[in-house]
Short mmCIF file of C-alpha atoms in Angstrom, two decimals:
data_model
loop_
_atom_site.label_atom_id
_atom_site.label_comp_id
_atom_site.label_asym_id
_atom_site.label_seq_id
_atom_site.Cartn_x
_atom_site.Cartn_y
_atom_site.Cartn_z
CA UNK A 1 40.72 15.86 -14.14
CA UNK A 2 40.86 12.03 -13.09
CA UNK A 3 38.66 12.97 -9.87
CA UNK A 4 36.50 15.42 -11.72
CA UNK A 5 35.51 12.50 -14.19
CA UNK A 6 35.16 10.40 -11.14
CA UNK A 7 33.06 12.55 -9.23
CA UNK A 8 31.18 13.28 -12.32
CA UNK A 9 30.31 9.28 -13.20
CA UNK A 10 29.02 9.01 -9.53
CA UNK A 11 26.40 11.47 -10.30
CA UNK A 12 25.65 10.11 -13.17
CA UNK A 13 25.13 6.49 -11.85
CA UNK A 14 23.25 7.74 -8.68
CA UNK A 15 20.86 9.66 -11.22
CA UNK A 16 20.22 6.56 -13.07
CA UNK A 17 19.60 4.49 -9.70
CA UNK A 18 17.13 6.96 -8.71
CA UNK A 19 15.36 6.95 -11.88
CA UNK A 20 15.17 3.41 -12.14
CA UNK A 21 13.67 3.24 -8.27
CA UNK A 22 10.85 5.56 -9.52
CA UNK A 23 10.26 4.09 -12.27
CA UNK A 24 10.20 0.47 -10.03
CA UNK A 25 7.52 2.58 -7.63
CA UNK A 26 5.73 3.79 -10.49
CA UNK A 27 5.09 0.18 -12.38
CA UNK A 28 4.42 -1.06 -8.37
CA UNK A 29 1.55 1.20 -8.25
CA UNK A 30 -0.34 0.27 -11.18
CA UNK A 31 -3.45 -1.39 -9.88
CA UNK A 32 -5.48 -1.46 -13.26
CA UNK A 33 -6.41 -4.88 -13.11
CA UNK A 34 -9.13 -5.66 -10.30
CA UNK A 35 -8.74 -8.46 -7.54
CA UNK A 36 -9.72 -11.75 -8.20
CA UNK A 37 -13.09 -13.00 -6.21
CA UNK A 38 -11.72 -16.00 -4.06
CA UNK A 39 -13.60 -17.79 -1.37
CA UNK A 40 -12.81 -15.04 1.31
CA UNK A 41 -15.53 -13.04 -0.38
CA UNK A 42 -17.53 -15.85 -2.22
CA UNK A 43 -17.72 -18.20 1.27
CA UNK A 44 -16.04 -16.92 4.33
CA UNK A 45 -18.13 -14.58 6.54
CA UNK A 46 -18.01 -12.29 9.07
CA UNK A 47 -14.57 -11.19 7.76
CA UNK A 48 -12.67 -13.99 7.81
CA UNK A 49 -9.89 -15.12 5.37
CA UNK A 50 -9.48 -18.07 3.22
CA UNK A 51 -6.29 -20.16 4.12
CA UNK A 52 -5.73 -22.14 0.89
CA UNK A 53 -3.21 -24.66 3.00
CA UNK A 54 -6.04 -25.22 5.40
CA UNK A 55 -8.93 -25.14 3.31
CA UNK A 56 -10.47 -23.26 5.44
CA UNK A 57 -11.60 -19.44 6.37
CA UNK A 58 -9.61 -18.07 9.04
CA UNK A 59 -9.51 -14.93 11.07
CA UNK A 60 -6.66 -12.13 9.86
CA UNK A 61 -5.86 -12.42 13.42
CA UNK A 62 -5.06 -15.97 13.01
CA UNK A 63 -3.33 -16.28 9.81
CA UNK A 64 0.35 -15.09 11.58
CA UNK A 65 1.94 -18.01 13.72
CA UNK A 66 2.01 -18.23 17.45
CA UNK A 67 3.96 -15.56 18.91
CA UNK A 68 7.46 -17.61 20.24
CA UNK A 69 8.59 -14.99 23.33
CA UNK A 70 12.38 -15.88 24.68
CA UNK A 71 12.61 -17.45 28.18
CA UNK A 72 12.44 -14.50 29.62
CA UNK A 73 8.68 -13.62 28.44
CA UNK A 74 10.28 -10.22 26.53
CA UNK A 75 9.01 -10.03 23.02
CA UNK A 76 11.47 -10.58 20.39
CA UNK A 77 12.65 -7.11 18.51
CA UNK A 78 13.01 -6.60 14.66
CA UNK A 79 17.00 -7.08 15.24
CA UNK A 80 17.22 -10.30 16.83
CA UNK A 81 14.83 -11.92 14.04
CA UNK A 82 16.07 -13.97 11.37
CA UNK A 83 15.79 -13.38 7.52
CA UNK A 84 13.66 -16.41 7.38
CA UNK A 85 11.29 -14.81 10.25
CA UNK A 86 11.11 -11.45 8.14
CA UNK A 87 10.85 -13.22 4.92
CA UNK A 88 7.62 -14.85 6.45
CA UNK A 89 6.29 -11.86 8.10
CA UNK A 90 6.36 -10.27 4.65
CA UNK A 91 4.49 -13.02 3.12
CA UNK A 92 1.85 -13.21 5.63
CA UNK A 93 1.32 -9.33 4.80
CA UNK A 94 1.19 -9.54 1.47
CA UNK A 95 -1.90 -12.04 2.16
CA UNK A 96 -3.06 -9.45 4.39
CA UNK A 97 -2.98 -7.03 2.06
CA UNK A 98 -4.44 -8.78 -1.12
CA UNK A 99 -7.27 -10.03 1.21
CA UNK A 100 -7.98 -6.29 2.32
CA UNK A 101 -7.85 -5.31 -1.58
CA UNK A 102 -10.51 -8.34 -2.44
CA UNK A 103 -12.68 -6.89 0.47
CA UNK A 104 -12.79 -3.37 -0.46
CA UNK A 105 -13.56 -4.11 -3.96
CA UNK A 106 -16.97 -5.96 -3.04
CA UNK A 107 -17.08 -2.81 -0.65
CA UNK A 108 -16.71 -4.70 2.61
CA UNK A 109 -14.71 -1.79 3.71
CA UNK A 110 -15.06 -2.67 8.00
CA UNK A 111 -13.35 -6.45 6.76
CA UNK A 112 -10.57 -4.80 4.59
CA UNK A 113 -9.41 -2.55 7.67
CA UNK A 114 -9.62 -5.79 9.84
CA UNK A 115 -7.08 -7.45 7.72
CA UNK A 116 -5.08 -4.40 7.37
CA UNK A 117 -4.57 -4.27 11.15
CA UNK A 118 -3.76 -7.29 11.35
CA UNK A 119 -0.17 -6.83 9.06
CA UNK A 120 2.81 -6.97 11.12
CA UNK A 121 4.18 -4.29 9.23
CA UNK A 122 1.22 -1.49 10.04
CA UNK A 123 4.06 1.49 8.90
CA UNK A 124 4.39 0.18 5.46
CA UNK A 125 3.36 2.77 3.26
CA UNK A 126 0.88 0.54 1.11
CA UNK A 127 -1.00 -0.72 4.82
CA UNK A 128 -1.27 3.20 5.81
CA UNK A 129 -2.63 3.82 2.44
CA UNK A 130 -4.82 1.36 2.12
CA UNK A 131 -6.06 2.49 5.83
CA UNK A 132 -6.34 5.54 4.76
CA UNK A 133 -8.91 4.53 1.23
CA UNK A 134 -11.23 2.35 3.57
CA UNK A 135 -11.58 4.88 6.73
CA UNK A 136 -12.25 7.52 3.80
CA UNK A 137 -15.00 5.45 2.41
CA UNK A 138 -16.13 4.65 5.47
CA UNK A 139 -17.11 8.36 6.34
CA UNK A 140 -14.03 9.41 8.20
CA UNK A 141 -12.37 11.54 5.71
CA UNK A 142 -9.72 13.47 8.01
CA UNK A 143 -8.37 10.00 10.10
CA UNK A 144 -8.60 8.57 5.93
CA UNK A 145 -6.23 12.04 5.33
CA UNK A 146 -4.24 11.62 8.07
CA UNK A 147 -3.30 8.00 6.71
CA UNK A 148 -2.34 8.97 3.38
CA UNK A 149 -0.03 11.59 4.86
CA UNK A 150 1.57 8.79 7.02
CA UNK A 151 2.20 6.26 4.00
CA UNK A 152 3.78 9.54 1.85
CA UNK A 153 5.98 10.16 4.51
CA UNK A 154 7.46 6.54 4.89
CA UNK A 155 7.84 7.00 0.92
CA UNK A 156 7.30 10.60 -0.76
CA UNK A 157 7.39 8.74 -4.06
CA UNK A 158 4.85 6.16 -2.97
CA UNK A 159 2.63 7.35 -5.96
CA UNK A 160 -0.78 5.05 -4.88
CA UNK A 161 -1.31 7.39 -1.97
CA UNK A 162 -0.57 10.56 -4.16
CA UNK A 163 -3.65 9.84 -5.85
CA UNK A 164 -5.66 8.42 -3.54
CA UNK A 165 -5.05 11.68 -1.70
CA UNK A 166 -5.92 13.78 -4.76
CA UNK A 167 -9.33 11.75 -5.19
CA UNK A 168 -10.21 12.34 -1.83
CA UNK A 169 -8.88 16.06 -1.95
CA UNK A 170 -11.64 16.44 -5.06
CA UNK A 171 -13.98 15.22 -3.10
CA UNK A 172 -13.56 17.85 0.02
CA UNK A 173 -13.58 20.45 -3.00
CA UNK A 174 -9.63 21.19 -3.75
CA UNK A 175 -8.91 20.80 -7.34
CA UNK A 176 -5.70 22.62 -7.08
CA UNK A 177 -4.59 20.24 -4.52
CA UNK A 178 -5.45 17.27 -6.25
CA UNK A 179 -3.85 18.88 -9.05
CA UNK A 180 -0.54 19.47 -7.32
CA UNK A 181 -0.61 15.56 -6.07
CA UNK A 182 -1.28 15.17 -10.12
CA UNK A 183 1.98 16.74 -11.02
CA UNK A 184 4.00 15.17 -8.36
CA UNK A 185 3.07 11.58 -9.69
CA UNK A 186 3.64 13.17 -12.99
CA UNK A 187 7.17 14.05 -11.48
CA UNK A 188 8.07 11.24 -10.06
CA UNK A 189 7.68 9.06 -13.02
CA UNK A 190 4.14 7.41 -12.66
CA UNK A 191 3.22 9.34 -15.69
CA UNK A 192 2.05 5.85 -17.99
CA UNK A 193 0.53 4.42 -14.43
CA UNK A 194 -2.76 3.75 -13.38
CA UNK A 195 -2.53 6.16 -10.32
CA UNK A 196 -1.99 9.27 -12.49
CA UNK A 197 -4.54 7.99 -15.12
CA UNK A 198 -7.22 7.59 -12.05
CA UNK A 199 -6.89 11.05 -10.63
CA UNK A 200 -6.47 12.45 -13.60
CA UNK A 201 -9.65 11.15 -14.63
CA UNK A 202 -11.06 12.24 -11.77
CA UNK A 203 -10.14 15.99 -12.52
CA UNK A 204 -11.47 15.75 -15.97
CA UNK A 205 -15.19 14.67 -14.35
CA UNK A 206 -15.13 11.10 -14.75
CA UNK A 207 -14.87 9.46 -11.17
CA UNK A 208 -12.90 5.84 -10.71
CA UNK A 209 -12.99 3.75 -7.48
CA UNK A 210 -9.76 1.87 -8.38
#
C-alpha cells in the first residue's frame, strides 16, 4: 500500500509539473502587445541594429563578441563554455530576436531574417519560427513550412508556431489543418493565449498579422 501511494503521488506531481510547463509555454507565447519602434527602425538603415551601449546602429553580425578560439585554432564546443558565456549568448539572442520582431512588424521582412541568422542559437524553436513567418511572407511558403515544422519539433508544445502554421495552412487552402493545429494549442493549454485567439480568428474570416 505504502509504494502504491508512493507511486501514485509521483504521478500526481509529474502531472502537475507538466501542466504548469504548458501553461509557462502558453503565457510565453502571448504576443498581443506589438513591438516598440526604437531607433533600429526609426534611424538605422540598411538593416542594421541599434546598440543602446554604443549609441550606435550596428550590424546583427556584429552585435556577438569576437570569437576567442583556444591555442590550438579549434573552435570552442557548447561543453567547454562557461555559464557566464551561455548566459551571454542568450542575451545577445534575445536582442536578436526582439530586433527581428521590430523589423517584421514595419514589414522589413529581408532585415528580420538577417538578425535571425545571426542568433547563436539558430535551433531554438522561437528563431526557426520566426524564420519560418518572414520566409512565408516573403513568398517562400514551403522553406516558411518547413521552418515551422523544425521549431515544433525542438518543442511540440511550442504553441507560436502551431498557429503560425495554421495561418499559413489557411492560406494554402486547409481549414481542417489549421483547425487541427487549433485544437492542439487548445490542448496544450494556450486556450486564453493570443496564438489560439489569432488563428482562431483567422478561421472565423477575420485575418491578423500578429
Amino acid at each position: 500500500m505504502t509504494m502504491l501511494r508512493h507511486t501514485m503521488l509521483l504521478s500526481f506531481c509529474a502531472a502537475v509539473s507538466l501542466t504548469a510547463l504548458s501553461a509557462a509555454r502558453a503565457a510565453d507565447s502571448d504576443t498581443t502587445t506589438p513591438p516598440v519602434a526604437t531607433e533600429t527602425t526609426t534611424t538605422c538603415t540598411d538593416g542594421k541594429i541599434w546598440n543602446e551601449e554604443k549609441k550606435e546602429c550596428v550590424a546583427p553580425e556584429d552585435i556577438k563578441p569576437a570569437e576567442t578560439k583556444p591555442a590550438d585554432g579549434t573552435p570552442t564546443d557548447d561543453k567547454a563554455k562557461t555559464e557566464e558565456q551561455k548566459k551571454t549568448e542568450r542575451e545577445i539572442d534575445d536582442k536578436l530576436y526582439e530586433a527581428a520582431r521590430e523589423f517584421a512588424y514595419a514589414g522589413q521582412h529581408e532585415n528580420a531574417l538577417r538578425a535571425l541568422r545571426a542568433a547563436y542559437n539558430q535551433e531554438d524553436p522561437r528563431i526557426l519560427n520566426y524564420m519560418g513567418y518572414n520566409t512565408r511572407k516573403l513568398g517562400d511558403m514551403a522553406l516558411g513550412m518547413s521552418y515551422y515544422k523544425r521549431a515544433l519539433q525542438k518543442d511540440e508544445n511550442y504553441i507560436l508556431a502551431r498557429s503560425y502554421m495554421g495561418q499559413a495552412l489557411i492560406e494554402q487552402g486547409d481549414v481542417e489543418g489549421a483547425r487541427v493545429q487549433l485544437v492542439e494549442i487548445r490542448d496544450r493549454g494556450g486556450e486564453n493565449t493570443w496564438a489560439y485567439r489569432a488563428l482562431l480568428q483567422s478561421l472565423g474570416g477575420e485575418r491578423t498579422t500578429y
